[in-house]
Amino acid sequence: MANFITKSLKSKLILLLLAVSLIPIAIVGYMSYLSGKTTIQKQFQNSLTTIVESRETSIILYLKTKAGKVQDFSSDGLIRDSLEKINQKGPDTKRLSDDLNKHLLENKKPLDPDCCDITILNLEGKVAASTDKGKIGGDKSDDDYFNEGKKGIHVTSVYRSETTGKDLIAVSAPILSMTTKELIGVIVNCYELKALNEVTTNRKGMGQTGEVYIVDKEGYMITESRFVDNAILRQKVNTEPVRLFQKEKKALTGIYPDYRGIPVVGASAGNELDKAFGLGWTVLAEIDDDEAFTPVKTVGLRIIWTGLLIGLFVAIIAYFAARQIASPVRRISEQL
């Protein structure tokens, strides 16, 4: 009977000491985990926001540089003088066109190594001269870069060339007469996407699953994907940040399924780019949720292991403390 009472008392004492010690530890550990998780999530989202905004700035700078180059070309005296004479459709039109082609190819194109083609359009939208002679005589009157280029400097969204099959951006500007200052044509510089892709594929700070990419106003990816081959103008992106920007011109930072259906932590931007060029592009920086919150999981595991070690230590102390308390009780029970 004395042994039963002693064992029962010892067990209760051990459980009491464990409860008194471990419950506060568990509460503090859980609160620390939540606090650490919130801090890490906020830091990571802030980091993605900084990355996506810096990429947006780089894109704006690149497009402004190209717009400035086209504007500079449009004021070239030989281009303006030659086009004005070509527009008169005199007997020397062919020679003037050939001379202008040569000027564009030898003197202008080398000034902009990124440019893959320079085209001069007359007032009807016909190609009067080009670094690509196969374009001469072509009708571009229905193209945005002609119609918008007559009004001022215009940057098109990414499109696929019907003649070359390449994905391009066109930057156009009006050409004005040297004497009357009236519109006499449009100059168009075409660029492949190498420079844009260099901006978005810079994955510094993006880990193993992170990527930055651009989505146009139609919801199609217009730069390379880290996970999908040949994604440009083929991969549809109908995700929460894209819909929000297209509807309300608002950026988003949060957790959502990406175009693959995989949960990611992401941040979007595009307002400054839209103000500058009106393209409706959304710039996104995303990283898989699993990789993004690996530090959170690490913190959680450390807290669990720390709690278990403390629990083991407390259990050992509780055992010996219970023995010390139970021994006198046992002696008293035996005397009774």
Short mmCIF file of C-alpha atoms in Angstrom, two decimals:
data_model
loop_
_atom_site.label_atom_id
_atom_site.label_comp_id
_atom_site.label_asym_id
_atom_site.label_seq_id
_atom_site.Cartn_x
_atom_site.Cartn_y
_atom_site.Cartn_z
CA MET A 1 0.00 0.00 0.00
CA ALA A 2 2.87 2.37 0.87
CA ASN A 3 4.62 1.58 -2.44
CA PHE A 4 1.42 2.31 -4.39
CA ILE A 5 0.93 5.64 -2.63
CA THR A 6 4.57 6.58 -3.17
CA LYS A 7 4.52 5.66 -6.87
CA SER A 8 1.27 7.50 -7.40
CA LEU A 9 2.59 10.58 -5.64
CA LYS A 10 5.87 10.43 -7.55
CA SER A 11 4.07 10.22 -10.91
CA LYS A 12 1.80 13.13 -10.07
CA LEU A 13 4.73 15.22 -8.89
CA ILE A 14 6.65 14.48 -12.10
CA LEU A 15 3.64 15.39 -14.26
CA LEU A 16 3.05 18.56 -12.23
CA LEU A 17 6.64 19.68 -12.50
CA LEU A 18 6.70 18.93 -16.24
CA ALA A 19 3.46 20.80 -16.80
CA VAL A 20 4.59 23.82 -14.79
CA SER A 21 7.89 23.93 -16.70
CA LEU A 22 6.98 22.89 -20.24
CA ILE A 23 3.67 24.67 -20.82
CA PRO A 24 5.26 28.15 -20.47
CA ILE A 25 8.20 26.98 -22.62
CA ALA A 26 5.79 25.72 -25.31
CA ILE A 27 3.83 28.98 -25.27
CA VAL A 28 6.97 31.11 -25.48
CA GLY A 29 8.37 28.86 -28.23
CA TYR A 30 5.18 29.10 -30.29
CA MET A 31 5.01 32.87 -29.89
CA SER A 32 8.68 33.13 -30.89
CA TYR A 33 7.97 31.00 -33.98
CA LEU A 34 5.04 33.19 -35.04
CA SER A 35 7.06 36.35 -34.48
CA GLY A 36 10.05 34.95 -36.42
CA LYS A 37 7.80 33.74 -39.24
CA THR A 38 6.14 37.15 -39.59
CA THR A 39 9.51 38.93 -39.56
CA ILE A 40 11.06 36.60 -42.14
CA GLN A 41 8.02 36.81 -44.42
CA LYS A 42 8.01 40.60 -44.25
CA GLN A 43 11.76 40.81 -44.94
CA PHE A 44 11.45 38.43 -47.88
CA GLN A 45 8.50 40.27 -49.40
CA ASN A 46 10.31 43.59 -48.99
CA SER A 47 13.32 42.08 -50.74
CA LEU A 48 11.17 40.92 -53.68
CA THR A 49 9.55 44.35 -53.90
CA THR A 50 12.99 45.97 -54.08
CA ILE A 51 14.07 43.51 -56.79
CA VAL A 52 10.99 43.98 -58.98
CA GLU A 53 11.14 47.77 -58.68
CA SER A 54 14.83 47.80 -59.60
CA ARG A 55 14.09 45.65 -62.67
CA GLU A 56 11.27 48.01 -63.65
CA THR A 57 13.68 50.95 -63.40
CA SER A 58 16.21 49.13 -65.60
CA ILE A 59 13.52 48.44 -68.23
CA ILE A 60 12.43 52.09 -68.24
CA LEU A 61 16.05 53.23 -68.62
CA TYR A 62 16.60 50.83 -71.53
CA LEU A 63 13.45 51.94 -73.38
CA LYS A 64 14.20 55.63 -72.77
CA THR A 65 17.70 55.12 -74.16
CA LYS A 66 16.28 53.55 -77.32
CA ALA A 67 13.62 56.25 -77.63
CA GLY A 68 16.35 58.87 -77.39
CA LYS A 69 18.38 57.10 -80.06
CA VAL A 70 15.43 56.99 -82.46
CA GLN A 71 14.69 60.66 -81.83
CA ASP A 72 18.31 61.47 -82.57
CA PHE A 73 18.18 59.49 -85.83
CA SER A 74 14.96 61.26 -86.86
CA SER A 75 16.78 64.60 -86.84
CA ASP A 76 19.58 63.39 -89.14
CA GLY A 77 19.88 65.92 -91.96
CA LEU A 78 20.64 63.42 -94.71
CA ILE A 79 17.66 61.25 -93.73
CA ARG A 80 15.28 64.19 -93.73
CA ASP A 81 16.62 65.70 -96.96
CA SER A 82 16.61 62.33 -98.78
CA LEU A 83 13.10 61.41 -97.63
CA GLU A 84 11.72 64.79 -98.67
CA LYS A 85 13.15 64.27 -102.17
CA ILE A 86 11.94 60.64 -102.30
CA ASN A 87 8.43 61.85 -101.45
CA GLN A 88 8.50 64.01 -104.59
CA LYS A 89 8.71 60.76 -106.63
CA GLY A 90 11.13 62.20 -109.16
CA PRO A 91 13.23 60.24 -111.67
CA ASP A 92 16.12 59.83 -109.21
CA THR A 93 13.96 58.20 -106.49
CA LYS A 94 15.69 54.82 -106.85
CA ARG A 95 19.15 56.35 -106.47
CA LEU A 96 18.04 58.41 -103.47
CA SER A 97 16.58 55.31 -101.85
CA ASP A 98 19.77 53.31 -102.45
CA ASP A 99 21.92 56.10 -101.02
CA LEU A 100 19.67 56.36 -97.98
CA ASN A 101 19.82 52.59 -97.45
CA LYS A 102 23.61 52.78 -97.51
CA HIS A 103 23.61 55.70 -95.06
CA LEU A 104 21.37 53.83 -92.63
CA LEU A 105 23.44 50.66 -92.86
CA GLU A 106 26.90 52.17 -92.72
CA ASN A 107 26.48 55.32 -90.66
CA LYS A 108 23.42 54.94 -88.42
CA LYS A 109 23.06 51.27 -87.51
CA PRO A 110 26.60 50.99 -86.07
CA LEU A 111 25.68 53.77 -83.61
CA ASP A 112 23.11 51.44 -82.02
CA PRO A 113 24.49 47.87 -81.93
CA ASP A 114 21.28 46.57 -80.31
CA CYS A 115 19.23 47.68 -83.32
CA CYS A 116 18.50 44.90 -85.79
CA ASP A 117 16.74 47.04 -88.40
CA ILE A 118 16.13 50.69 -89.28
CA THR A 119 13.21 51.53 -91.55
CA ILE A 120 12.08 54.84 -93.08
CA LEU A 121 8.38 55.15 -93.92
CA ASN A 122 6.84 57.81 -96.12
CA LEU A 123 3.56 59.59 -95.39
CA GLU A 124 1.55 56.69 -96.87
CA GLY A 125 3.27 54.17 -94.61
CA LYS A 126 5.30 52.66 -97.45
CA VAL A 127 8.91 51.62 -96.78
CA ALA A 128 11.06 54.19 -98.55
CA ALA A 129 14.38 52.91 -97.21
CA SER A 130 15.61 50.22 -94.82
CA THR A 131 18.70 48.40 -93.66
CA ASP A 132 16.76 45.31 -94.77
CA LYS A 133 16.37 45.85 -98.52
CA GLY A 134 13.70 43.16 -98.67
CA LYS A 135 11.34 45.52 -96.85
CA ILE A 136 11.54 48.34 -99.38
CA GLY A 137 8.16 49.05 -100.94
CA GLY A 138 6.27 47.21 -98.19
CA ASP A 139 3.10 48.71 -96.76
CA LYS A 140 3.17 49.40 -93.00
CA SER A 141 0.26 51.83 -92.97
CA ASP A 142 -1.80 49.63 -90.63
CA ASP A 143 0.97 49.14 -88.08
CA ASP A 144 0.90 50.95 -84.74
CA TYR A 145 4.49 52.05 -85.01
CA PHE A 146 3.58 54.03 -88.14
CA ASN A 147 0.27 55.53 -86.99
CA GLU A 148 1.50 56.34 -83.48
CA GLY A 149 4.95 57.31 -84.72
CA LYS A 150 3.45 60.13 -86.76
CA LYS A 151 2.28 61.73 -83.50
CA GLY A 152 5.49 61.39 -81.50
CA ILE A 153 7.97 58.90 -80.10
CA HIS A 154 6.24 55.55 -79.68
CA VAL A 155 7.34 52.22 -78.23
CA THR A 156 5.39 49.13 -79.27
CA SER A 157 4.84 46.10 -77.13
CA VAL A 158 6.56 42.87 -78.12
CA TYR A 159 5.33 41.41 -81.40
CA ARG A 160 6.36 38.59 -83.71
CA SER A 161 7.60 39.72 -87.12
CA GLU A 162 5.61 38.19 -89.97
CA THR A 163 8.65 38.25 -92.24
CA THR A 164 11.45 37.04 -89.93
CA GLY A 165 9.48 35.27 -87.17
CA LYS A 166 11.57 37.10 -84.56
CA ASP A 167 10.14 38.62 -81.40
CA LEU A 168 10.74 42.37 -81.57
CA ILE A 169 10.09 45.78 -80.06
CA ALA A 170 9.73 48.73 -82.42
CA VAL A 171 10.53 52.32 -81.45
CA SER A 172 9.31 54.98 -83.88
CA ALA A 173 9.46 58.75 -84.22
CA PRO A 174 8.18 61.36 -86.70
CA ILE A 175 10.52 62.78 -89.33
CA LEU A 176 9.98 66.49 -89.97
CA SER A 177 10.97 68.55 -92.96
CA MET A 178 14.16 70.55 -92.47
CA THR A 179 12.53 73.63 -94.03
CA THR A 180 8.80 73.56 -93.28
CA LYS A 181 8.95 71.43 -90.09
CA GLU A 182 5.99 69.48 -91.41
CA LEU A 183 5.67 65.71 -91.10
CA ILE A 184 7.31 63.89 -94.01
CA GLY A 185 7.56 60.35 -92.66
CA VAL A 186 8.37 58.03 -89.76
CA ILE A 187 11.58 56.30 -88.69
CA VAL A 188 11.33 52.89 -87.01
CA ASN A 189 14.11 51.09 -85.13
CA CYS A 190 13.48 47.43 -84.32
CA TYR A 191 15.10 45.60 -81.41
CA GLU A 192 15.25 41.95 -80.45
CA LEU A 193 14.56 41.00 -76.83
CA LYS A 194 18.11 40.17 -75.77
CA ALA A 195 18.52 43.30 -73.62
CA LEU A 196 15.13 42.87 -71.91
CA ASN A 197 15.90 39.23 -71.20
CA GLU A 198 19.24 40.22 -69.70
CA VAL A 199 17.37 42.43 -67.25
CA THR A 200 14.82 39.78 -66.25
CA THR A 201 17.17 36.77 -66.20
CA ASN A 202 19.48 38.48 -63.73
CA ARG A 203 18.58 36.14 -60.88
CA LYS A 204 20.79 37.58 -58.18
CA GLY A 205 18.99 37.09 -54.89
CA MET A 206 16.34 34.86 -56.49
CA GLY A 207 17.56 31.47 -55.24
CA GLN A 208 16.93 28.21 -57.11
CA THR A 209 13.29 28.81 -58.09
CA GLY A 210 13.04 32.59 -58.36
CA GLU A 211 12.40 34.41 -61.62
CA VAL A 212 11.58 37.87 -62.93
CA TYR A 213 9.48 38.25 -66.07
CA ILE A 214 7.23 40.69 -67.92
CA VAL A 215 3.60 40.17 -68.92
CA ASP A 216 2.01 42.35 -71.61
CA LYS A 217 -1.45 43.94 -71.45
CA GLU A 218 -2.94 40.90 -73.20
CA GLY A 219 -1.66 38.66 -70.40
CA TYR A 220 1.15 36.96 -72.31
CA MET A 221 4.71 36.53 -71.10
CA ILE A 222 7.10 38.62 -73.21
CA THR A 223 10.43 37.64 -71.65
CA GLU A 224 11.97 34.24 -71.03
CA SER A 225 10.59 31.86 -68.42
CA ARG A 226 12.83 29.89 -66.11
CA PHE A 227 10.52 26.89 -66.31
CA VAL A 228 8.73 26.98 -69.69
CA ASP A 229 10.53 26.82 -73.05
CA ASN A 230 9.48 29.22 -75.83
CA ALA A 231 7.22 31.12 -73.43
CA ILE A 232 7.38 34.51 -75.17
CA LEU A 233 3.94 35.42 -76.59
CA ARG A 234 2.81 31.84 -75.92
CA GLN A 235 2.60 31.48 -72.14
CA LYS A 236 -0.62 33.00 -70.79
CA VAL A 237 -0.34 34.44 -67.28
CA ASN A 238 -3.69 34.93 -65.57
CA THR A 239 -2.54 35.30 -61.98
CA GLU A 240 -3.77 37.55 -59.17
CA PRO A 241 -1.12 40.31 -59.52
CA VAL A 242 -1.56 40.45 -63.32
CA ARG A 243 -5.35 40.73 -63.05
CA LEU A 244 -5.04 43.39 -60.34
CA PHE A 245 -2.64 45.51 -62.39
CA GLN A 246 -4.67 45.18 -65.58
CA LYS A 247 -7.87 46.17 -63.78
CA GLU A 248 -6.74 48.74 -61.24
CA LYS A 249 -3.08 49.53 -62.03
CA LYS A 250 -2.14 48.36 -58.54
CA ALA A 251 0.94 46.43 -57.49
CA LEU A 252 0.73 43.36 -55.25
CA THR A 253 3.02 41.61 -52.82
CA GLY A 254 1.90 38.31 -51.35
CA ILE A 255 1.46 34.57 -51.73
CA TYR A 256 -0.53 33.21 -54.68
CA PRO A 257 -0.43 30.44 -57.36
CA ASP A 258 1.78 31.37 -60.32
CA TYR A 259 1.23 30.53 -64.02
CA ARG A 260 2.29 26.93 -63.27
CA GLY A 261 -0.26 26.63 -60.46
CA ILE A 262 2.53 26.48 -57.85
CA PRO A 263 2.27 28.65 -54.69
CA VAL A 264 4.85 31.43 -54.83
CA VAL A 265 5.81 34.51 -52.91
CA GLY A 266 5.70 37.33 -55.42
CA ALA A 267 5.80 41.06 -56.00
CA SER A 268 4.61 43.05 -59.00
CA ALA A 269 5.31 46.49 -60.45
CA GLY A 270 4.49 48.44 -63.58
CA ASN A 271 3.06 51.85 -62.69
CA GLU A 272 6.20 53.83 -63.49
CA LEU A 273 6.71 51.89 -66.71
CA ASP A 274 3.10 52.50 -67.69
CA LYS A 275 3.40 56.22 -66.97
CA ALA A 276 6.49 56.44 -69.16
CA PHE A 277 5.30 54.41 -72.16
CA GLY A 278 1.68 53.34 -71.64
CA LEU A 279 2.44 49.73 -72.52
CA GLY A 280 0.37 48.10 -69.78
CA TRP A 281 3.23 45.73 -68.90
CA THR A 282 3.35 44.00 -65.52
CA VAL A 283 6.78 43.17 -64.09
CA LEU A 284 6.82 40.26 -61.64
CA ALA A 285 9.40 38.77 -59.28
CA GLU A 286 8.45 35.39 -57.80
CA ILE A 287 10.01 32.51 -55.88
CA ASP A 288 8.46 29.18 -54.90
CA ASP A 289 6.79 29.24 -51.49
CA ASP A 290 8.73 26.16 -50.32
CA GLU A 291 12.10 27.77 -50.99
CA ALA A 292 11.09 31.22 -49.81
CA PHE A 293 10.06 30.05 -46.37
CA THR A 294 12.84 27.52 -45.77
CA PRO A 295 14.26 29.86 -43.05
CA VAL A 296 10.84 29.80 -41.33
CA LYS A 297 10.88 26.01 -41.29
CA THR A 298 14.44 26.07 -39.97
CA VAL A 299 13.40 28.37 -37.12
CA GLY A 300 10.46 26.08 -36.33
CA LEU A 301 12.67 22.98 -36.19
CA ARG A 302 15.19 24.72 -33.96
CA ILE A 303 12.43 25.73 -31.56
CA ILE A 304 11.08 22.15 -31.50
CA TRP A 305 14.52 20.62 -30.87
CA THR A 306 15.27 23.21 -28.20
CA GLY A 307 11.93 22.46 -26.54
CA LEU A 308 12.59 18.71 -26.58
CA LEU A 309 16.04 19.14 -25.01
CA ILE A 310 14.65 21.43 -22.35
CA GLY A 311 11.80 18.97 -21.79
CA LEU A 312 14.25 16.10 -21.32
CA PHE A 313 16.32 18.17 -18.90
CA VAL A 314 13.19 19.17 -16.95
CA ALA A 315 11.98 15.55 -16.89
CA ILE A 316 15.26 14.39 -15.34
CA ILE A 317 15.13 17.13 -12.70
CA ALA A 318 11.44 16.42 -12.06
CA TYR A 319 12.17 12.71 -11.58
CA PHE A 320 14.86 13.28 -8.94
CA ALA A 321 12.87 16.05 -7.30
CA ALA A 322 9.82 13.78 -7.08
CA ARG A 323 11.94 11.05 -5.52
CA GLN A 324 13.21 13.45 -2.88
CA ILE A 325 9.69 14.53 -2.04
CA ALA A 326 8.17 11.02 -2.20
CA SER A 327 10.81 9.33 0.02
CA PRO A 328 9.69 10.97 3.30
CA VAL A 329 6.09 10.20 2.43
CA ARG A 330 7.00 6.59 1.88
CA ARG A 331 8.77 6.34 5.26
CA ILE A 332 5.79 7.86 7.02
CA SER A 333 3.46 5.43 5.25
CA GLU A 334 5.58 2.49 6.32
CA GLN A 335 5.49 3.61 9.94
CA LEU A 336 1.73 3.78 9.83
#
